[in-house]
Coordinates of C-alpha atoms and ligand atoms in Angstrom, one line a residue:
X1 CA 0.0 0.0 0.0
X2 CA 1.5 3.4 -1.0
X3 CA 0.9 6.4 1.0
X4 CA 1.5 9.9 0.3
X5 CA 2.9 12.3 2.7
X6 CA 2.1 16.0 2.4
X7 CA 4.0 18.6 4.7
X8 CA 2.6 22.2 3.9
X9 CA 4.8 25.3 5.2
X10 CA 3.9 29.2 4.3
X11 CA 5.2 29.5 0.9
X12 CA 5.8 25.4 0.3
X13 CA 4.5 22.1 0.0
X14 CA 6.7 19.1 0.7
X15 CA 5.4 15.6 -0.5
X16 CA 6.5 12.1 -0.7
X17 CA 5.1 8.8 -1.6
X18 CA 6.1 6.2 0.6
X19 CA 5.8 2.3 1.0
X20 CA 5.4 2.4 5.5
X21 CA 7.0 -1.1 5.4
X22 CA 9.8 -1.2 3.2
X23 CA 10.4 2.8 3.2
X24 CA 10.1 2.5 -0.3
X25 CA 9.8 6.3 -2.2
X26 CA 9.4 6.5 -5.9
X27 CA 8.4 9.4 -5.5
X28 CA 9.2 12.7 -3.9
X29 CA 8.7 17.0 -4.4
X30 CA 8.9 20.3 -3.3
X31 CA 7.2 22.7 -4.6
X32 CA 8.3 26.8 -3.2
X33 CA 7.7 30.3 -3.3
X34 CA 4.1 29.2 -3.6
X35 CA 2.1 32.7 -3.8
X36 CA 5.0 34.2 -6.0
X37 CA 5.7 34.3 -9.9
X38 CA 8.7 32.5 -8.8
X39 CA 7.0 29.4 -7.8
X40 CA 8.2 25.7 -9.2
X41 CA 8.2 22.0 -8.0
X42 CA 10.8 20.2 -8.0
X43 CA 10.3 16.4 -8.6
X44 CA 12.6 13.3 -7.5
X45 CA 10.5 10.6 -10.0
X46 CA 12.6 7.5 -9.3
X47 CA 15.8 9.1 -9.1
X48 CA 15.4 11.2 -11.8
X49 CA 14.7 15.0 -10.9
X50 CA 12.6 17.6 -12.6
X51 CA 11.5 21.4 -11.9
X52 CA 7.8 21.8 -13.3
X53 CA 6.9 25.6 -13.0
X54 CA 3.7 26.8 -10.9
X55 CA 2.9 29.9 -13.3
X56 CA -0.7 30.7 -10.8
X57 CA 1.9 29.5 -8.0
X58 CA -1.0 27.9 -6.0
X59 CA -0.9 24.6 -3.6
X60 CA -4.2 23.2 -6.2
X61 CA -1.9 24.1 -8.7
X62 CA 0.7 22.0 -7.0
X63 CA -1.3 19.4 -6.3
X64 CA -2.6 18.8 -10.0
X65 CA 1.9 18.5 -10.6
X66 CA 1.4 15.6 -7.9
X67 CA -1.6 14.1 -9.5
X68 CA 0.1 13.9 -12.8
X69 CA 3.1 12.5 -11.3
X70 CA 1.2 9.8 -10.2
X71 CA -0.6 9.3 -13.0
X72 CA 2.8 8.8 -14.9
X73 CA 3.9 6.0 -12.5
X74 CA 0.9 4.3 -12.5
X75 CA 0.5 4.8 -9.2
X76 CA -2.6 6.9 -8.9
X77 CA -5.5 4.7 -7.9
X78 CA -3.0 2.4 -5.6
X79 CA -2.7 5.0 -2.9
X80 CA -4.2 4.5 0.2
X81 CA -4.0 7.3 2.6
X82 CA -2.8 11.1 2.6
X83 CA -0.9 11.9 6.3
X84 CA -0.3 15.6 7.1
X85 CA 2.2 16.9 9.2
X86 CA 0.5 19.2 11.3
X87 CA 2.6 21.6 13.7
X88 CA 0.6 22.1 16.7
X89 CA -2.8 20.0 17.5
X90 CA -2.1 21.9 21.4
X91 CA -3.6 19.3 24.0
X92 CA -5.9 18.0 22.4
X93 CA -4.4 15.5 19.9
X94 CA -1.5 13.0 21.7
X95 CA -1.7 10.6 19.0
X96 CA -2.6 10.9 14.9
X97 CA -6.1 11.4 13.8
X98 CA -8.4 11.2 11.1
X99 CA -9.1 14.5 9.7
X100 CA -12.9 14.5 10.2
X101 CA -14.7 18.6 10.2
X102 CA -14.6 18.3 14.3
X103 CA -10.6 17.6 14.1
X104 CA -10.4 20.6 11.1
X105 CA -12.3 22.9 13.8
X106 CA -9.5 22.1 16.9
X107 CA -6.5 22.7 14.3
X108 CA -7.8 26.2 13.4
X109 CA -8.8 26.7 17.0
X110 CA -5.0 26.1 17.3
X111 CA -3.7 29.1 15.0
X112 CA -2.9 31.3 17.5
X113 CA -0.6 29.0 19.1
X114 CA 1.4 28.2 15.8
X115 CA 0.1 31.7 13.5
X116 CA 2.8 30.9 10.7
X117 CA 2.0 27.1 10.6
X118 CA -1.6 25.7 11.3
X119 CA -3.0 28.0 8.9
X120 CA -0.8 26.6 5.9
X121 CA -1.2 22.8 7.4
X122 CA -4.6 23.8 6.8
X123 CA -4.4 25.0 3.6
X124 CA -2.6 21.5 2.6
X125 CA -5.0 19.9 3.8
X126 CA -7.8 21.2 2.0
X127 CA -6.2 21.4 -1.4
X128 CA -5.8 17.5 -0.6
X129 CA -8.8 17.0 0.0
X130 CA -10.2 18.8 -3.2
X131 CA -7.3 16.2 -4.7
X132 CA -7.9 12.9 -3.0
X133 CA -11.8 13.5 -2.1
X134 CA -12.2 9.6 -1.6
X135 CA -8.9 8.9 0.5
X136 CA -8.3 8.9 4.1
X137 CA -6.9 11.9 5.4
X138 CA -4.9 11.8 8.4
X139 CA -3.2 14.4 10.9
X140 CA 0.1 13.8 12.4
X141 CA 0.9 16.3 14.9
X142 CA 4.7 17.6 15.4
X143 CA 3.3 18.3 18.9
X144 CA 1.8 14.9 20.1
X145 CA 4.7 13.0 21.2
X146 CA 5.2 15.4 23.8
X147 CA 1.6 15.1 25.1
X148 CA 3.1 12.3 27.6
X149 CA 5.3 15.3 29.4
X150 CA 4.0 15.3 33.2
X151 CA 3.2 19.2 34.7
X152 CA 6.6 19.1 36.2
X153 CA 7.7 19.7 32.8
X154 CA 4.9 21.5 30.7
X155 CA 4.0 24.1 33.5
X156 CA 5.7 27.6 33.8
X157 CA 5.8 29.4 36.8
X158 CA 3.2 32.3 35.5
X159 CA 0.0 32.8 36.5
X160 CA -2.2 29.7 36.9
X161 CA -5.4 31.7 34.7
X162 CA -2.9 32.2 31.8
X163 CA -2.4 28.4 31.6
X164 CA -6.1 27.8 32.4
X165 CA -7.9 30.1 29.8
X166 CA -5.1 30.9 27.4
X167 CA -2.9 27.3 27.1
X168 CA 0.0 29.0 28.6
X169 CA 2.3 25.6 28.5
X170 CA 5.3 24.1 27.0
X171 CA 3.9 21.8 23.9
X172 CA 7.5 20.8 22.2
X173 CA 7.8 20.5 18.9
X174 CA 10.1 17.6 16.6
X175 CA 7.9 15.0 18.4
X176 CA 7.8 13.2 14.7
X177 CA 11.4 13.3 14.2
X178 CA 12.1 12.7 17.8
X179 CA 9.8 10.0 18.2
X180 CA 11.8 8.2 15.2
X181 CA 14.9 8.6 16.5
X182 CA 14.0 7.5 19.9
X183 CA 12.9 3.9 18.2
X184 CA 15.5 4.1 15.9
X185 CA 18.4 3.8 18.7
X186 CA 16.5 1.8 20.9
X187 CA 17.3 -0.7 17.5
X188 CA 20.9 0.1 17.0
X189 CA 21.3 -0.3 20.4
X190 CA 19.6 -3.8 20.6
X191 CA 17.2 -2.5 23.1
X192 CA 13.4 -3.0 24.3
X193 CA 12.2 1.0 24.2
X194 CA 10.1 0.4 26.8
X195 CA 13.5 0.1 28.7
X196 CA 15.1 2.8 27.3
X197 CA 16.6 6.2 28.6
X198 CA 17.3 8.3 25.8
X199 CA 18.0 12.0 25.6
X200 CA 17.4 12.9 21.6
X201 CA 18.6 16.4 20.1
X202 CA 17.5 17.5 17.3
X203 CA 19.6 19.5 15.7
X204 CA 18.9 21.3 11.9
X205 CA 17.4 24.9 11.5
X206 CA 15.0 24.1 14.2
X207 CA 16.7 22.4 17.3
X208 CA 15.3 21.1 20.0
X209 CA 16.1 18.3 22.5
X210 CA 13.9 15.8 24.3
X211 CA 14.2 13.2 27.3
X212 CA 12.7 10.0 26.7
X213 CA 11.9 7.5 29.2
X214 CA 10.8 4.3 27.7
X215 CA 9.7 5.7 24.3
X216 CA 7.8 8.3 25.9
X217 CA 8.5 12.4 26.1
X218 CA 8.9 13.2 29.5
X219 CA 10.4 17.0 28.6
X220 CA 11.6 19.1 26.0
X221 CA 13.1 22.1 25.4
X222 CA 10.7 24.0 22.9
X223 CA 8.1 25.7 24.9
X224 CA 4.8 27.1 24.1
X225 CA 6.5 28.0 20.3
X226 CA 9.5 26.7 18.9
X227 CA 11.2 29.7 20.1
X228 CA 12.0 28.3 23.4
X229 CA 15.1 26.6 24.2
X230 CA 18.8 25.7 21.9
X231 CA 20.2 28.4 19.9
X232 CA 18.9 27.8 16.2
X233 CA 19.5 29.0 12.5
X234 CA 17.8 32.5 13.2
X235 CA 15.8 31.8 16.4
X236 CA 17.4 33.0 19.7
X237 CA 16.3 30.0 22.1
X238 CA 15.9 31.1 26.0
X239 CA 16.8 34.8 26.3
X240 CA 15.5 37.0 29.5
X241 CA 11.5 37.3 29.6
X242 CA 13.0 40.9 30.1
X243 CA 14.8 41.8 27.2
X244 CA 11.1 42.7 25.3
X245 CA 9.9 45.1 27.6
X246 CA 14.1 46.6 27.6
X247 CA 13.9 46.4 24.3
X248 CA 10.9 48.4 23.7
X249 CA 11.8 50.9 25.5
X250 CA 15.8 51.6 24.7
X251 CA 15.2 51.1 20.8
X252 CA 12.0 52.1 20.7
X253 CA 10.8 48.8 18.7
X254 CA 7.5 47.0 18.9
X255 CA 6.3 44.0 20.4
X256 CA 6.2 42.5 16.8
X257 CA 9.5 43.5 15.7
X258 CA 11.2 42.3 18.6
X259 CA 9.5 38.9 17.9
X260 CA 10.3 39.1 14.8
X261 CA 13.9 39.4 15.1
X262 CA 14.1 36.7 17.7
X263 CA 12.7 34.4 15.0
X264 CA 14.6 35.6 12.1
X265 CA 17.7 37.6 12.7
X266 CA 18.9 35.7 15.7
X267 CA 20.5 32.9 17.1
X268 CA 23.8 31.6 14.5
X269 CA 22.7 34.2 12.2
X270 CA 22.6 37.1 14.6
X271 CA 25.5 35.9 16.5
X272 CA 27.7 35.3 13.5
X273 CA 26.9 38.2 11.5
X274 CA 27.2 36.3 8.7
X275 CA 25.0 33.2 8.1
X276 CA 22.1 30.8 9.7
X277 CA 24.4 27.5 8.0
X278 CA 26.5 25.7 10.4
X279 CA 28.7 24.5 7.4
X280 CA 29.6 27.6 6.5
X281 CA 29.7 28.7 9.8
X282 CA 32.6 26.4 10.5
X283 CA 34.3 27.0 7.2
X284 CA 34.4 30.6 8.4
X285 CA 35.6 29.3 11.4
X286 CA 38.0 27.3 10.4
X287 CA 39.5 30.6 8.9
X288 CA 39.8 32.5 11.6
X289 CA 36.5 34.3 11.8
X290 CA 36.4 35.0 15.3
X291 CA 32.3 35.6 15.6
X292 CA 31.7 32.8 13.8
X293 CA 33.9 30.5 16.0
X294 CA 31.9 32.4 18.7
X295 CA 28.9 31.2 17.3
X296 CA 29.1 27.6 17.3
X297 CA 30.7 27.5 20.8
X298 CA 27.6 28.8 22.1
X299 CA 25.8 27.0 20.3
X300 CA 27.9 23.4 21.8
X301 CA 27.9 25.1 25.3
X302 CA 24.1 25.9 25.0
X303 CA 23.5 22.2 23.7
X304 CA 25.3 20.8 26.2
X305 CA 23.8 22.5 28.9
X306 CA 20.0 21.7 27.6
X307 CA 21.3 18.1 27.6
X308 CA 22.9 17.7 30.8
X309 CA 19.2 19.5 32.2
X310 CA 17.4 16.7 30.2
X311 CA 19.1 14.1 32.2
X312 CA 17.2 15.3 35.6
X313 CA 14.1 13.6 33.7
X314 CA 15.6 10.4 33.3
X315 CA 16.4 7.7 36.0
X316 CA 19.6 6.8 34.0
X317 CA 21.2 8.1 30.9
X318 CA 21.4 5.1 28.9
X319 CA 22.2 6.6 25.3
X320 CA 22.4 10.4 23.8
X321 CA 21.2 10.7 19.7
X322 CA 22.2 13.4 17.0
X323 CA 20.1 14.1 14.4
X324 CA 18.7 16.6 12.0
X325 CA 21.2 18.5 9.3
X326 CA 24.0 20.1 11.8
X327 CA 23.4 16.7 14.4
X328 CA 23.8 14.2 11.4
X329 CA 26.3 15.9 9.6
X330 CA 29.0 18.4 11.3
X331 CA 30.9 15.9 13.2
X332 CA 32.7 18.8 14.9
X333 CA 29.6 20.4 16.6
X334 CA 29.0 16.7 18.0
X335 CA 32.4 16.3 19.3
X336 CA 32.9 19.5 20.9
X337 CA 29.3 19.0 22.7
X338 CA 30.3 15.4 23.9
X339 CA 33.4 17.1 24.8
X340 CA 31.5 19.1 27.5
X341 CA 29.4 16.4 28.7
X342 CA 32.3 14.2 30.1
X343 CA 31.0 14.6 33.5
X344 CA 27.8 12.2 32.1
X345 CA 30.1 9.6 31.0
X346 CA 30.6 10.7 27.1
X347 CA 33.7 9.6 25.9
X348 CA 34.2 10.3 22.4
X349 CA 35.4 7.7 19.2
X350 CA 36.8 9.8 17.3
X351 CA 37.6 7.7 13.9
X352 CA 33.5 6.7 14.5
X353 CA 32.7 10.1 14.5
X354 CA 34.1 11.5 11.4
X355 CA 32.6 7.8 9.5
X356 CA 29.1 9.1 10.7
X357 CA 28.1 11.3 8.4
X358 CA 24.5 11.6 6.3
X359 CA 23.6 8.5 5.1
X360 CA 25.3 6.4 7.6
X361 CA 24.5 6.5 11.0
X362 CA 25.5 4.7 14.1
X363 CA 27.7 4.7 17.5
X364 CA 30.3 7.5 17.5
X365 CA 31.5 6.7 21.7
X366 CA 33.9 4.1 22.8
X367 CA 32.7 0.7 24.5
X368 CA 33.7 2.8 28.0
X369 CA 31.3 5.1 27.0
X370 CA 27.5 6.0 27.6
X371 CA 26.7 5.4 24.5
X372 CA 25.9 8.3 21.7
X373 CA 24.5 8.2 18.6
X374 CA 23.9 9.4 15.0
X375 CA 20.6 8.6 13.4
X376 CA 19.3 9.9 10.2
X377 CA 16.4 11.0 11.3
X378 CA 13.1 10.2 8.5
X379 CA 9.9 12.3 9.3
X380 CA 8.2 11.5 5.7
X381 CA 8.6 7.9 7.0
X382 CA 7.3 8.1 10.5
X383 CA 4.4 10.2 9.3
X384 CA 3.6 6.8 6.5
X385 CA 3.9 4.6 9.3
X386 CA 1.7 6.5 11.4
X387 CA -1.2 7.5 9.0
X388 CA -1.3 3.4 8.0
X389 CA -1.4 2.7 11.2
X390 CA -4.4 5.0 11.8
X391 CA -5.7 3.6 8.5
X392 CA -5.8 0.1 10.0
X393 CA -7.9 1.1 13.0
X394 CA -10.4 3.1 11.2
X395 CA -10.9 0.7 8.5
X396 CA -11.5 -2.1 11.0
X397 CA -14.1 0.2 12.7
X398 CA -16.3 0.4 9.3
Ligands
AMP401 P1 17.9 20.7 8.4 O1 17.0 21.8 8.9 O2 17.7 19.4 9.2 O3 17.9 20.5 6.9 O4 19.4 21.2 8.8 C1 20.0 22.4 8.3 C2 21.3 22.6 9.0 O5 22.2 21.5 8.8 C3 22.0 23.9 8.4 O6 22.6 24.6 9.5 C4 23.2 23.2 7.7 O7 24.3 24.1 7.6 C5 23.5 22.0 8.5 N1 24.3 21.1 7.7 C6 24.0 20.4 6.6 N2 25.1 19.7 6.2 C7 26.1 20.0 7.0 C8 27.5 19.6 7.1 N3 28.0 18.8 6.2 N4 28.2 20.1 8.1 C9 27.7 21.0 9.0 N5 26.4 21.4 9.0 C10 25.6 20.9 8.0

């Protein structure tokens, strides 16, 4: 059975079509710059790639490039299921769902929590829908797997009416990809999950780290929006609940503006001067650019830091896992973090380290070693696996 995986953003549309059991993809797209002249999809069509141009620059228009693609492989009338990766579902969703009008109404009444987000999920989802009008449609929420965090962890110390009336909480984000992860090493490792300590970092242009006891989020450090927490691309992470109200008043900025550029112009990019990328952050590094050497240590110290804190959820630390673009890739930003975590019984192989790059995984600490991890992390396939498995339930209910 074939499922297709749609991932909408604000200006793109990211599908796949996947085979949950093998992993199988003949076929995978990106369409951006949606609402521009500029608009294209680009197709991987069993290994061969392709830009089609969008000239209305629409997500129907992107959709009938996806139909057509299908219709070319033959592969139209053999899919089973759409699954949508849907940002935040807030409380309310702790495990995928079929997209019924009731589930439609909760994910718009969740727009203010994820403004940029939810609306385009929703978008995607509709323009699916007009698409696929007799297929399942099901939501898989970046925020679920964190639904299992206890108060301890989800609370902040603010007014109790704030959480009560307005959802004031930490959600987390990355469950998909942490979730994967998290079961992925729990393999490598030769271990029952249900057993398993695992502190999980995502790391790409989003970061975010999670503690998972027995293949369940018990915290995270994204908050109540994925602005909380590591130093990303442009985001900031934890800064002073202060600095807005400073802010505002020394440089005369707005509320918006400062949100703004603790979204856009911060974190690597604002620290550096020069770039959101950690590769060529560390090129520039490695040529004596002193803020951009500046840049990635904070970003180690900061990750470090957030990781040794995740340990306090766990009973015992029994494996740490990179992942995401910088965690699977720069082999430096994981050695300089392990580097600072000795004190939790990280000891470093180095020759294992530099081997583990994109595309192949695996242990990168000696046998003395808790043991840490790289694991390419697959969201397109977790969100297959997920929507069939939501596929099987609701089809045995009929
Ligand atoms: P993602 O959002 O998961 O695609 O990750 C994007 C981040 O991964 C960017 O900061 C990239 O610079 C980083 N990245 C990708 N490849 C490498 C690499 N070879 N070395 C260092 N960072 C990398």
């Amino acid at each position: 059975m074939w499922t297709l995986v749609v991932n909408c953003g604000s200006s793109s549309l990211k599908f796949a079509l996947l085979n949950p059991d093998s992993g199988e993809m003949p076929l995978a797209g990106l369409a951006e710059r949606l609402g521009s002249d500029l608009a294209a999809v680009r197709v991987d069509r069993e290994g061969e790639r392709v830009s089609v141009p969008l000239p209305h620059g629409s997500y129907p228009e992107a959709f009938g490039v996806l139909l057509a693609e299908l219709d070319a492989l033959g592969l139209r009338r053999e899919v089973r299921a759409v699954g949508h990766r849907v940002v935040h579902g807030g409380d309310r969703f702790s495990t995928p769902v079929l997209i019924t009008p009731e589930v439609l109404e909760v994910i718009r009444a969740c727009v203010p929590l994820a403004p940029l987000h939810n609306p385009a999920n929703l978008a995607g989802i509709e323009a699916a829908q007009a698409a696929f009008p007799d297929l399942p449609q099901i939501a898989v929420f970046d925020t679920a797997f964190h639904q299992t965090m206890p108060p301890v962890a989800y609370r902040y110390a603010v007014p109790t009416d704030w959480y009560t009336q307005h959802g004031v909480r930490r959600y987390g984000f990355h469950g998909i990809s942490h979730e994967y992860v998290a079961g992925e090493a729990a393999r490598l490792l030769g271990r029952d999950p249900s057993g398993l300590n695992l502190v999980t970092a995502h790391l790409g242009n989003g970061c975010s780290v999670t503690a998972v006891r027995g293949g369940h989020s018990v915290d995270t450090s994204m908050g109540l929006t994925p602005l909380e927490g590591l130093v990303m691309g442009t985001r900031s992470g934890d800064v002073d609940p202060g600095l807005p109200d400073y802010l505002a008043r020394q440089a005369g900025l707005s509320l918006t503006q400062i949100t703004a550029a603790l979204n856009r112009e911060s974190g690597l990019l604002g620290l550096s001067g020069l770039t959101n990328d950690m590769r060529e952050l560390e090129e520039a590094a490695g040529r004596g650019n002193e803020q951009a050497r500046l840049a990635v240590e904070i970003f180690v110290y900061r990750l470090a830091k957030t990781v040794a804190g995740m340990a306090t959820a766990l009973d015992t630390l029994d494996g740490l896992v990179f992942t995401g673009g910088i965690g699977e890739n720069s082999s430096g930003v994981r050695a300089a973090t392990l580097a600072r975590l000795g004190l939790l019984g990280f000891r470093l192989d180095e020759a294992a380290n530099e081997r583990a790059v994109r595309g192949q995984g695996g242990l990168i600490t000696r046998p003395d070693s808790v043991p840490a991890l790289v694991v390419n992390t697959n969201e397109e396939l977790m969100i297959a696996r997920e929507t069939a498995e939501v596929v099987k339930v609701v089809g045995r209910g009929l």
